[in-house]
Each structure stands twice: as C-alpha cells, then as structure tokens.
Amino acid sequence: DQQVKQNSPSLSVQEGRISILNCDYTNSMFDYFLWYKKYPAEGPTFLISISSIKDKNEDGRFTVFLNKSAKHLSLHIVPSQPGDSAVYFCAASRNFGNEKLTFGTGTRLTIIP
Amino acid sequence: EPEVTQTPSHQVTQMGQEVILRCVPISNHLYFYWYRQILGQKVEFLVSFYNNEISEKSEIFDDQFSVERPDGSNFTLKIRSTKLEDSAMYFCASRAVTGLIVLTFGAGSRLTVL
C-alpha cells in the first residue's frame, strides 16, 4: 500500500544551493500534506504543511509546492545548510488533517559543506 | 518549547510478554496518536485517541494492542503478548484541537522482542 511515495532514497546537495525533495501520492482524497524532518534517535519534527486549496506555502527557507493534477508535491530548501542534513518525510491526510497521516518512505538529505 | 515525552527509550522483552509504552503529550493537546516504524520501513499509523476513546485505528492495531489515558497526563500503548514482528520504534504524537493541524512527535520508544 504505497499511497505516498518518495522515489529518491537519498540526495546530496552543496551547502548554499537549493535542495528539492519530491513526493508523489495516489489517493485523490488526500487534501492536506506535511513535511517532517527526522534526525537519528529523535522523533519526526514538523517543517511545513499545505492544504489542497493552495498550491504553494512558504516559511523562511522552506517552500512547499503542490500540483494536484499531477498528485505531486515538492519541498524546496534554499539556501541549504549543513544542519538540514536529515531524513525528510512527506505525509498526507484526508479531511484537512483530521484523519491519520500516511507517510512516505523518506529521503535522506546530505548537505555537503 | 513544549515536547512529547516517551518512556522507556528502549525496551527489550521476550516474545509473549506484555509491554506498556508510556507517553506524556503536550499539556493542552487533546488528540493523541501512536505510530510505529519498523527498521528500514515507513512510519505507520496505529491509532488515534480523542475524548477518551479511539477515533481511528489501522489494521495493525489488533486485539493485542490497547491504549489508555489513565490520568490527566499519560497516554499508554499496551501490547498484550508481544511477537517478534512487533519490534519497532514506537512514536507517540499529540496535537491541539484548534489552530494549525500539526502532530508533535516524541523521540520514540524502541521495542526489541527476542
């Protein structure tokens, strides 16, 4: 049951450049999407969210883009910093977040100094 | 910053034993959740809890699992008779009723079943 997919298990980006993490989903009932970051031995930490009524949401260095017709979202981090090195999870929910989160498998981002 | 606290951080148990994982959610949060992540796999939803009852559960959450809010601060996950495949990292999460719908996760409890 792979309703949320992150096809890149890992990504390396030079410090200061843009990191782009991608996520695809198959369930058209999903209407709320979140990105979480996870360091080893810690729980997932919320980064940014977007509901299906928008196609872009920005918070500081983080921007999430949603393409509903393609069932695709992406997280842009610019500029990338060494502290951004972590595993990034995309998650989706129905009913504007009032139902369970379905997570992707994660992308390990490594920022190269 | 408020945080979700989980204990123990690591528990090793024998197959067939009962295990209780404990969580202290953020104090003004009213929605509580358990998720788990088996090594190398994705984070999976187990159960959500609101107003002293289960609001949603996954097919993983069978009769061997139960949740309880025994007092005003703790939220527990009990596994009645552990199996080898229950070995995983278990994450508790909570969220507020109003405002941005965001789950705050604890650091997790690693369960190893031998």
JSON list of N, CA, C and O in Angstrom, two decimals, chain B residues 77-99:
[
{"chain": "B", "resi": 77, "resn": "LEU", "atom": "N", "xyz": [0.40, 2.84, 25.47]},
{"chain": "B", "resi": 77, "resn": "LEU", "atom": "CA", "xyz": [0.16, 1.79, 24.49]},
{"chain": "B", "resi": 77, "resn": "LEU", "atom": "C", "xyz": [0.56, 0.47, 25.12]},
{"chain": "B", "resi": 77, "resn": "LEU", "atom": "O", "xyz": [1.70, 0.33, 25.57]},
{"chain": "B", "resi": 78, "resn": "LYS", "atom": "N", "xyz": [-0.37, -0.47, 25.16]},
{"chain": "B", "resi": 78, "resn": "LYS", "atom": "CA", "xyz": [-0.07, -1.79, 25.72]},
{"chain": "B", "resi": 78, "resn": "LYS", "atom": "C", "xyz": [-0.11, -2.81, 24.61]},
{"chain": "B", "resi": 78, "resn": "LYS", "atom": "O", "xyz": [-1.04, -2.83, 23.79]},
{"chain": "B", "resi": 79, "resn": "ILE", "atom": "N", "xyz": [0.92, -3.66, 24.59]},
{"chain": "B", "resi": 79, "resn": "ILE", "atom": "CA", "xyz": [0.92, -4.81, 23.70]},
{"chain": "B", "resi": 79, "resn": "ILE", "atom": "C", "xyz": [0.83, -6.03, 24.60]},
{"chain": "B", "resi": 79, "resn": "ILE", "atom": "O", "xyz": [1.71, -6.27, 25.42]},
{"chain": "B", "resi": 80, "resn": "ARG", "atom": "N", "xyz": [-0.25, -6.76, 24.45]},
{"chain": "B", "resi": 80, "resn": "ARG", "atom": "CA", "xyz": [-0.58, -7.82, 25.42]},
{"chain": "B", "resi": 80, "resn": "ARG", "atom": "C", "xyz": [0.39, -8.99, 25.37]},
{"chain": "B", "resi": 80, "resn": "ARG", "atom": "O", "xyz": [0.87, -9.45, 26.38]},
{"chain": "B", "resi": 81, "resn": "SER", "atom": "N", "xyz": [0.67, -9.48, 24.22]},
{"chain": "B", "resi": 81, "resn": "SER", "atom": "CA", "xyz": [1.54, -10.64, 24.06]},
{"chain": "B", "resi": 81, "resn": "SER", "atom": "C", "xyz": [2.42, -10.38, 22.85]},
{"chain": "B", "resi": 81, "resn": "SER", "atom": "O", "xyz": [2.00, -10.57, 21.70]},
{"chain": "B", "resi": 82, "resn": "THR", "atom": "N", "xyz": [3.62, -9.92, 23.10]},
{"chain": "B", "resi": 82, "resn": "THR", "atom": "CA", "xyz": [4.47, -9.42, 22.02]},
{"chain": "B", "resi": 82, "resn": "THR", "atom": "C", "xyz": [4.92, -10.53, 21.08]},
{"chain": "B", "resi": 82, "resn": "THR", "atom": "O", "xyz": [5.15, -11.68, 21.49]},
{"chain": "B", "resi": 83, "resn": "LYS", "atom": "N", "xyz": [5.04, -10.15, 19.79]},
{"chain": "B", "resi": 83, "resn": "LYS", "atom": "CA", "xyz": [5.56, -11.05, 18.77]},
{"chain": "B", "resi": 83, "resn": "LYS", "atom": "C", "xyz": [6.86, -10.46, 18.23]},
{"chain": "B", "resi": 83, "resn": "LYS", "atom": "O", "xyz": [7.12, -9.26, 18.41]},
{"chain": "B", "resi": 84, "resn": "LEU", "atom": "N", "xyz": [7.64, -11.30, 17.56]},
{"chain": "B", "resi": 84, "resn": "LEU", "atom": "CA", "xyz": [8.91, -10.81, 17.01]},
{"chain": "B", "resi": 84, "resn": "LEU", "atom": "C", "xyz": [8.69, -9.62, 16.08]},
{"chain": "B", "resi": 84, "resn": "LEU", "atom": "O", "xyz": [9.46, -8.65, 16.09]},
{"chain": "B", "resi": 85, "resn": "GLU", "atom": "N", "xyz": [7.59, -9.67, 15.32]},
{"chain": "B", "resi": 85, "resn": "GLU", "atom": "CA", "xyz": [7.33, -8.61, 14.34]},
{"chain": "B", "resi": 85, "resn": "GLU", "atom": "C", "xyz": [6.85, -7.30, 14.97]},
{"chain": "B", "resi": 85, "resn": "GLU", "atom": "O", "xyz": [6.63, -6.31, 14.26]},
{"chain": "B", "resi": 86, "resn": "ASP", "atom": "N", "xyz": [6.66, -7.29, 16.29]},
{"chain": "B", "resi": 86, "resn": "ASP", "atom": "CA", "xyz": [6.33, -6.04, 16.97]},
{"chain": "B", "resi": 86, "resn": "ASP", "atom": "C", "xyz": [7.58, -5.20, 17.23]},
{"chain": "B", "resi": 86, "resn": "ASP", "atom": "O", "xyz": [7.48, -4.05, 17.69]},
{"chain": "B", "resi": 87, "resn": "SER", "atom": "N", "xyz": [8.74, -5.76, 16.97]},
{"chain": "B", "resi": 87, "resn": "SER", "atom": "CA", "xyz": [9.98, -4.99, 17.14]},
{"chain": "B", "resi": 87, "resn": "SER", "atom": "C", "xyz": [9.96, -3.79, 16.20]},
{"chain": "B", "resi": 87, "resn": "SER", "atom": "O", "xyz": [9.83, -3.94, 14.98]},
{"chain": "B", "resi": 88, "resn": "ALA", "atom": "N", "xyz": [10.08, -2.61, 16.78]},
{"chain": "B", "resi": 88, "resn": "ALA", "atom": "CA", "xyz": [9.95, -1.37, 16.01]},
{"chain": "B", "resi": 88, "resn": "ALA", "atom": "C", "xyz": [10.23, -0.20, 16.92]},
{"chain": "B", "resi": 88, "resn": "ALA", "atom": "O", "xyz": [10.36, -0.34, 18.14]},
{"chain": "B", "resi": 89, "resn": "MET", "atom": "N", "xyz": [10.30, 0.99, 16.31]},
{"chain": "B", "resi": 89, "resn": "MET", "atom": "CA", "xyz": [10.31, 2.24, 17.07]},
{"chain": "B", "resi": 89, "resn": "MET", "atom": "C", "xyz": [8.88, 2.72, 17.14]},
{"chain": "B", "resi": 89, "resn": "MET", "atom": "O", "xyz": [8.21, 2.84, 16.11]},
{"chain": "B", "resi": 90, "resn": "TYR", "atom": "N", "xyz": [8.40, 2.97, 18.33]},
{"chain": "B", "resi": 90, "resn": "TYR", "atom": "CA", "xyz": [7.02, 3.42, 18.52]},
{"chain": "B", "resi": 90, "resn": "TYR", "atom": "C", "xyz": [7.04, 4.91, 18.88]},
{"chain": "B", "resi": 90, "resn": "TYR", "atom": "O", "xyz": [7.69, 5.33, 19.83]},
{"chain": "B", "resi": 91, "resn": "PHE", "atom": "N", "xyz": [6.31, 5.69, 18.10]},
{"chain": "B", "resi": 91, "resn": "PHE", "atom": "CA", "xyz": [6.24, 7.13, 18.30]},
{"chain": "B", "resi": 91, "resn": "PHE", "atom": "C", "xyz": [4.87, 7.53, 18.81]},
{"chain": "B", "resi": 91, "resn": "PHE", "atom": "O", "xyz": [3.85, 7.15, 18.22]},
{"chain": "B", "resi": 92, "resn": "CYS", "atom": "N", "xyz": [4.86, 8.30, 19.86]},
{"chain": "B", "resi": 92, "resn": "CYS", "atom": "CA", "xyz": [3.63, 8.93, 20.34]},
{"chain": "B", "resi": 92, "resn": "CYS", "atom": "C", "xyz": [3.58, 10.34, 19.75]},
{"chain": "B", "resi": 92, "resn": "CYS", "atom": "O", "xyz": [4.63, 10.97, 19.53]},
{"chain": "B", "resi": 93, "resn": "ALA", "atom": "N", "xyz": [2.39, 10.83, 19.49]},
{"chain": "B", "resi": 93, "resn": "ALA", "atom": "CA", "xyz": [2.24, 12.18, 18.98]},
{"chain": "B", "resi": 93, "resn": "ALA", "atom": "C", "xyz": [0.98, 12.79, 19.58]},
{"chain": "B", "resi": 93, "resn": "ALA", "atom": "O", "xyz": [0.07, 12.07, 20.00]},
{"chain": "B", "resi": 94, "resn": "SER", "atom": "N", "xyz": [0.93, 14.11, 19.61]},
{"chain": "B", "resi": 94, "resn": "SER", "atom": "CA", "xyz": [-0.27, 14.79, 20.06]},
{"chain": "B", "resi": 94, "resn": "SER", "atom": "C", "xyz": [-0.47, 16.04, 19.24]},
{"chain": "B", "resi": 94, "resn": "SER", "atom": "O", "xyz": [0.45, 16.53, 18.58]},
{"chain": "B", "resi": 95, "resn": "ARG", "atom": "N", "xyz": [-1.70, 16.55, 19.26]},
{"chain": "B", "resi": 95, "resn": "ARG", "atom": "CA", "xyz": [-1.95, 17.82, 18.60]},
{"chain": "B", "resi": 95, "resn": "ARG", "atom": "C", "xyz": [-3.07, 18.56, 19.31]},
{"chain": "B", "resi": 95, "resn": "ARG", "atom": "O", "xyz": [-3.89, 17.98, 20.02]},
{"chain": "B", "resi": 96, "resn": "ALA", "atom": "N", "xyz": [-3.09, 19.86, 19.06]},
{"chain": "B", "resi": 96, "resn": "ALA", "atom": "CA", "xyz": [-4.11, 20.71, 19.66]},
{"chain": "B", "resi": 96, "resn": "ALA", "atom": "C", "xyz": [-5.43, 20.57, 18.89]},
{"chain": "B", "resi": 96, "resn": "ALA", "atom": "O", "xyz": [-5.46, 20.09, 17.75]},
{"chain": "B", "resi": 97, "resn": "VAL", "atom": "N", "xyz": [-6.50, 21.04, 19.52]},
{"chain": "B", "resi": 97, "resn": "VAL", "atom": "CA", "xyz": [-7.81, 20.99, 18.89]},
{"chain": "B", "resi": 97, "resn": "VAL", "atom": "C", "xyz": [-7.96, 22.11, 17.87]},
{"chain": "B", "resi": 97, "resn": "VAL", "atom": "O", "xyz": [-8.55, 21.93, 16.80]},
{"chain": "B", "resi": 98, "resn": "THR", "atom": "N", "xyz": [-7.38, 23.26, 18.19]},
{"chain": "B", "resi": 98, "resn": "THR", "atom": "CA", "xyz": [-7.54, 24.42, 17.31]},
{"chain": "B", "resi": 98, "resn": "THR", "atom": "C", "xyz": [-6.20, 24.80, 16.69]},
{"chain": "B", "resi": 98, "resn": "THR", "atom": "O", "xyz": [-5.16, 24.31, 17.11]},
{"chain": "B", "resi": 99, "resn": "GLY", "atom": "N", "xyz": [-6.25, 25.67, 15.72]},
{"chain": "B", "resi": 99, "resn": "GLY", "atom": "CA", "xyz": [-5.02, 26.14, 15.09]},
{"chain": "B", "resi": 99, "resn": "GLY", "atom": "C", "xyz": [-4.54, 25.18, 14.02]},
{"chain": "B", "resi": 99, "resn": "GLY", "atom": "O", "xyz": [-5.28, 24.30, 13.57]}
]
